[in-house]
Amino acid sequence: MDKTMTDRERFPDYFVEEDIDRRKCTRVVPMKVLVIGMLRTGTLSMQAALEELGYKSTHHMHKVFQNPGSECIMWREALEAKYQNKGRKFTKLDWDQLLGHCQ
């Protein structure tokens, strides 16, 4: 591996800039696997392993920063509803909008 390559050059899939309005999305693939972990616990490695096993539509929180519009807002709303009792509780429809592209 060329050590002079940047992470953006070595892992272009992780640096794709998107502008997707998740509120207009629906579930398009069935959810098969949930891997939930804290920061710095191997979640990016787990995502790479799942993709190697054939799960092509995976989500990692770094993707929120690639699509900072509606996705970032929806994650904030979900967390505020859950942990601060602000706003309305997230429903299956909301989660399908946010993660409906993920397996």
Coordinates of N, CA, C and O in Angstrom, one line a residue:
M1 N 0.8 -1.2 0.0 CA 0.0 0.0 0.0 C 0.9 1.2 0.0 O 1.9 1.3 0.7
D2 N 0.5 2.2 -0.8 CA 1.3 3.5 -0.9 C 1.0 4.3 0.3 O -0.1 4.8 0.5
K3 N 2.0 4.6 1.1 CA 1.8 5.4 2.3 C 1.7 6.9 2.1 O 1.3 7.6 3.0
T4 N 1.9 7.3 0.8 CA 1.7 8.7 0.5 C 0.3 9.0 0.2 O -0.1 10.2 0.0
M5 N -0.6 8.0 0.0 CA -2.0 8.2 -0.3 C -2.7 8.8 0.9 O -2.5 8.3 2.0
T6 N -3.6 9.7 0.7 CA -4.5 10.1 1.8 C -5.6 9.1 2.1 O -5.8 8.2 1.2
D7 N -6.3 9.3 3.2 CA -7.4 8.4 3.5 C -8.5 8.6 2.4 O -9.1 7.6 2.0
R8 N -8.7 9.8 1.9 CA -9.7 10.0 0.9 C -9.3 9.2 -0.4 O -10.2 8.7 -1.0
E9 N -8.0 9.1 -0.7 CA -7.6 8.4 -1.9 C -7.7 6.9 -1.6 O -8.1 6.1 -2.5
R10 N -7.4 6.4 -0.4 CA -7.4 5.0 -0.1 C -8.8 4.4 0.1 O -9.0 3.3 -0.2
F11 N -9.7 5.3 0.6 CA -11.0 4.8 1.0 C -12.0 5.8 0.4 O -12.8 6.4 1.1
P12 N -12.1 5.9 -0.9 CA -13.0 6.9 -1.5 C -14.5 6.7 -1.2 O -15.2 7.6 -1.1
D13 N -14.9 5.4 -0.9 CA -16.3 5.2 -0.5 C -16.7 5.9 0.8 O -17.9 6.2 1.0
Y14 N -15.7 6.1 1.6 CA -16.0 6.8 2.9 C -16.1 8.3 2.8 O -16.4 9.0 3.8
F15 N -15.7 8.8 1.7 CA -15.7 10.3 1.5 C -16.6 10.8 0.4 O -16.4 11.8 -0.2
V16 N -17.6 10.0 0.1 CA -18.6 10.4 -1.0 C -19.5 11.5 -0.4 O -20.0 11.3 0.7
E17 N -19.5 12.6 -1.1 CA -20.4 13.7 -0.6 C -21.8 13.5 -1.2 O -21.9 13.3 -2.4
E18 N -22.7 13.6 -0.3 CA -24.1 13.4 -0.7 C -25.0 14.5 -0.3 O -24.6 15.3 0.6
D19 N -26.1 14.7 -0.9 CA -27.1 15.7 -0.5 C -28.5 15.0 -0.6 O -29.2 15.3 -1.5
I20 N -28.7 14.1 0.3 CA -30.0 13.3 0.2 C -30.9 13.8 1.3 O -30.6 13.9 2.5
D21 N -32.1 14.1 0.9 CA -33.2 14.5 1.9 C -33.8 13.2 2.5 O -34.7 12.6 1.8
R22 N -33.3 12.7 3.6 CA -33.8 11.5 4.2 C -35.2 11.5 4.5 O -35.9 10.5 4.6
R23 N -35.8 12.7 4.7 CA -37.3 12.7 5.1 C -38.1 12.3 3.9 O -39.3 12.0 4.1
K24 N -37.6 12.2 2.7 CA -38.3 11.8 1.5 C -38.0 10.3 1.2 O -38.6 9.8 0.2
C25 N -37.2 9.7 2.0 CA -36.8 8.3 1.8 C -37.8 7.3 2.5 O -38.5 7.7 3.4
T26 N -37.7 6.1 2.0 CA -38.5 5.0 2.6 C -37.6 3.8 2.7 O -36.5 3.8 2.2
R27 N -38.0 2.7 3.4 CA -37.3 1.5 3.5 C -37.2 0.9 2.1 O -38.3 0.6 1.5
V28 N -36.0 0.6 1.6 CA -35.9 -0.1 0.3 C -35.2 -1.4 0.4 O -35.3 -2.2 -0.6
V29 N -34.6 -1.7 1.5 CA -34.0 -3.1 1.7 C -34.3 -3.5 3.2 O -34.5 -2.6 4.1
P30 N -34.5 -4.8 3.4 CA -34.8 -5.2 4.8 C -33.6 -5.0 5.7 O -32.5 -5.3 5.3
M31 N -33.9 -4.6 6.9 CA -32.8 -4.5 7.9 C -32.4 -5.9 8.4 O -33.3 -6.7 8.7
K32 N -31.2 -6.3 8.3 CA -30.7 -7.6 8.6 C -29.8 -7.6 9.8 O -29.8 -8.6 10.6
V33 N -29.0 -6.6 9.9 CA -27.9 -6.6 11.0 C -27.9 -5.2 11.6 O -27.9 -4.2 10.9
L34 N -27.8 -5.2 12.9 CA -27.5 -4.0 13.7 C -26.3 -4.2 14.5 O -26.2 -5.1 15.3
V35 N -25.3 -3.3 14.3 CA -24.1 -3.3 15.1 C -24.0 -1.9 15.7 O -23.9 -1.0 14.9
I36 N -24.1 -1.9 17.0 CA -24.1 -0.6 17.6 C -22.9 -0.5 18.6 O -22.8 -1.4 19.4
G37 N -22.1 0.5 18.4 CA -20.9 0.5 19.3 C -20.5 2.0 19.6 O -20.9 2.9 18.9
M38 N -19.8 2.2 20.6 CA -19.3 3.5 21.0 C -18.1 3.9 20.1 O -17.5 3.0 19.5
L39 N -17.8 5.1 20.1 CA -16.7 5.7 19.4 C -15.4 4.9 19.7 O -15.2 4.6 20.9
R40 N -14.6 4.6 18.7 CA -13.3 4.0 18.8 C -13.4 2.6 19.3 O -12.5 2.1 20.0
T41 N -14.4 1.9 19.0 CA -14.5 0.5 19.4 C -14.6 -0.5 18.2 O -15.0 -1.6 18.3
G42 N -14.1 -0.1 17.1 CA -14.0 -0.9 15.9 C -15.2 -0.9 15.0 O -15.4 -1.8 14.2
T43 N -16.1 0.1 15.1 CA -17.3 0.1 14.3 C -16.9 0.3 12.8 O -17.6 -0.3 11.9
L44 N -15.9 1.1 12.5 CA -15.6 1.2 11.0 C -15.0 -0.1 10.5 O -15.3 -0.5 9.3
S45 N -14.2 -0.8 11.3 CA -13.7 -2.1 10.9 C -14.9 -3.1 10.7 O -14.9 -3.9 9.8
M46 N -15.8 -3.0 11.6 CA -17.0 -3.9 11.5 C -17.8 -3.6 10.2 O -18.3 -4.5 9.5
Q47 N -17.9 -2.3 9.9 CA -18.6 -1.9 8.7 C -17.9 -2.5 7.4 O -18.5 -3.0 6.5
A48 N -16.6 -2.3 7.4 CA -15.8 -2.9 6.3 C -15.9 -4.4 6.2 O -16.1 -4.9 5.1
A49 N -16.0 -5.1 7.4 CA -16.2 -6.5 7.4 C -17.5 -6.9 6.8 O -17.7 -7.8 6.0
L50 N -18.6 -6.2 7.2 CA -19.9 -6.5 6.7 C -20.0 -6.2 5.2 O -20.6 -7.0 4.5
E51 N -19.4 -5.2 4.8 CA -19.4 -4.9 3.3 C -18.6 -6.0 2.6 O -19.0 -6.4 1.5
E52 N -17.5 -6.5 3.2 CA -16.8 -7.6 2.6 C -17.7 -8.9 2.5 O -17.5 -9.7 1.6
L53 N -18.6 -9.1 3.5 CA -19.5 -10.2 3.5 C -20.7 -10.1 2.6 O -21.5 -11.0 2.4
G54 N -20.8 -8.9 1.9 CA -21.8 -8.7 1.0 C -22.9 -7.7 1.4 O -23.9 -7.5 0.6
Y55 N -22.9 -7.1 2.6 CA -23.8 -6.1 3.0 C -23.4 -4.8 2.4 O -22.5 -4.1 2.9
K56 N -24.0 -4.4 1.3 CA -23.5 -3.3 0.5 C -24.1 -2.0 1.1 O -23.5 -0.9 0.9
S57 N -25.2 -2.0 1.7 CA -25.8 -0.8 2.2 C -25.7 -0.8 3.7 O -26.5 -1.2 4.4
T58 N -24.6 -0.2 4.2 CA -24.3 -0.1 5.6 C -24.3 1.3 6.0 O -24.1 2.2 5.1
H59 N -24.4 1.6 7.3 CA -24.4 3.0 7.7 C -23.3 3.1 8.8 O -23.2 2.3 9.7
H60 N -22.6 4.2 8.8 CA -21.6 4.5 9.9 C -21.8 6.0 10.1 O -22.1 6.7 9.2
M61 N -21.7 6.4 11.4 CA -22.0 7.8 11.7 C -21.1 8.8 10.9 O -21.5 9.9 10.8
H62 N -20.0 8.4 10.4 CA -19.2 9.3 9.6 C -20.0 9.7 8.4 O -19.7 10.8 7.9
K63 N -20.9 8.9 8.0 CA -21.7 9.3 6.8 C -22.7 10.5 7.1 O -23.1 11.2 6.2
V64 N -23.0 10.7 8.4 CA -23.8 11.8 8.7 C -23.1 13.1 8.3 O -23.8 14.1 7.9
F65 N -21.8 13.2 8.4 CA -21.1 14.4 8.1 C -21.0 14.6 6.6 O -20.7 15.7 6.1
Q66 N -21.2 13.5 5.8 CA -21.2 13.6 4.4 C -22.5 14.1 3.9 O -22.7 14.6 2.8
N67 N -23.6 14.0 4.7 CA -24.9 14.4 4.3 C -25.5 15.2 5.5 O -26.4 14.8 6.2
P68 N -24.9 16.4 5.7 CA -25.2 17.1 7.0 C -26.6 17.7 7.0 O -27.0 18.2 8.1
G69 N -27.3 17.7 5.9 CA -28.6 18.4 5.9 C -29.6 17.6 6.8 O -29.5 17.6 8.0
S70 N -30.6 17.0 6.2 CA -31.7 16.3 6.9 C -31.2 15.2 7.8 O -31.8 15.0 8.8
E71 N -30.2 14.5 7.4 CA -29.7 13.3 8.2 C -29.2 13.8 9.5 O -29.6 13.2 10.6
C72 N -28.4 14.8 9.6 CA -27.9 15.3 10.8 C -29.0 15.8 11.7 O -29.1 15.5 12.9
I73 N -30.0 16.5 11.1 CA -31.1 17.0 11.8 C -31.9 15.9 12.4 O -32.4 15.9 13.6
M74 N -32.2 14.9 11.6 CA -33.0 13.7 12.1 C -32.3 13.0 13.2 O -33.0 12.6 14.1
W75 N -31.0 12.8 13.1 CA -30.3 12.1 14.2 C -30.4 12.9 15.5 O -30.7 12.4 16.6
R76 N -30.3 14.3 15.4 CA -30.4 15.1 16.6 C -31.8 15.0 17.1 O -32.0 14.9 18.3
E77 N -32.8 15.1 16.3 CA -34.2 14.9 16.8 C -34.4 13.6 17.4 O -35.1 13.5 18.5
A78 N -33.9 12.5 16.9 CA -34.1 11.2 17.5 C -33.4 11.1 18.9 O -34.0 10.6 19.8
L79 N -32.2 11.7 19.0 CA -31.5 11.6 20.3 C -32.2 12.5 21.3 O -32.3 12.2 22.5
E80 N -32.6 13.7 20.9 CA -33.3 14.6 21.8 C -34.7 14.0 22.3 O -35.0 14.1 23.4
A81 N -35.4 13.4 21.4 CA -36.6 12.7 21.8 C -36.4 11.6 22.7 O -37.1 11.5 23.7
K82 N -35.4 10.8 22.5 CA -35.1 9.7 23.4 C -34.5 10.1 24.7 O -35.0 9.6 25.8
Y83 N -33.5 11.0 24.7 CA -32.8 11.2 26.0 C -33.2 12.5 26.7 O -32.8 12.7 27.8
Q84 N -33.9 13.5 26.0 CA -34.3 14.7 26.6 C -35.8 15.0 26.6 O -36.2 16.0 27.0
N85 N -36.5 14.0 26.1 CA -38.0 14.1 26.0 C -38.4 15.3 25.3 O -39.4 16.0 25.6
K86 N -37.7 15.7 24.2 CA -38.0 16.8 23.4 C -38.7 16.3 22.1 O -38.2 15.4 21.5
G87 N -39.7 17.0 21.6 CA -40.3 16.7 20.4 C -41.1 15.4 20.5 O -41.3 14.9 21.5
R88 N -41.4 14.8 19.3 CA -42.1 13.6 19.3 C -41.2 12.4 19.2 O -40.1 12.4 18.7
K89 N -41.7 11.2 19.7 CA -41.0 10.0 19.7 C -40.8 9.5 18.2 O -41.7 9.7 17.4
F90 N -39.6 9.0 17.9 CA -39.4 8.5 16.5 C -40.2 7.2 16.3 O -40.2 6.4 17.2
T91 N -40.8 7.1 15.2 CA -41.6 6.0 14.8 C -40.8 5.1 13.8 O -39.8 5.5 13.3
K92 N -41.4 4.0 13.5 CA -40.8 3.1 12.5 C -40.7 3.9 11.2 O -39.6 3.7 10.5
L93 N -41.6 4.7 10.8 CA -41.6 5.5 9.6 C -40.3 6.4 9.6 O -39.6 6.5 8.6
D94 N -40.1 7.0 10.7 CA -38.9 7.9 10.9 C -37.6 7.1 10.7 O -36.7 7.6 10.0
W95 N -37.5 6.0 11.4 CA -36.3 5.2 11.3 C -36.1 4.6 9.9 O -35.0 4.5 9.4
D96 N -37.2 4.3 9.2 CA -37.1 3.8 7.8 C -36.7 4.9 6.9 O -35.9 4.7 5.9
Q97 N -37.1 6.2 7.2 CA -36.6 7.3 6.4 C -35.1 7.5 6.6 O -34.3 7.7 5.6
L98 N -34.7 7.4 7.8 CA -33.3 7.6 8.1 C -32.3 6.5 7.7 O -31.3 6.7 7.2
L99 N -32.8 5.2 8.0 CA -31.9 4.1 7.7 C -32.5 3.1 6.7 O -32.1 1.9 6.7
G100 N -33.5 3.5 6.0 CA -34.2 2.6 5.0 C -33.3 2.1 3.9 O -33.7 1.1 3.3
H101 N -32.2 2.7 3.7 CA -31.2 2.3 2.6 C -30.2 1.3 3.2 O -29.4 0.8 2.4
C102 N -30.3 1.0 4.5 CA -29.3 0.1 5.1 C -29.8 -1.3 5.3 O -31.0 -1.5 5.6
Q103 N -28.9 -2.3 5.2 CA -29.3 -3.6 5.5 C -29.0 -3.9 7.0 O -29.3 -4.9 7.5

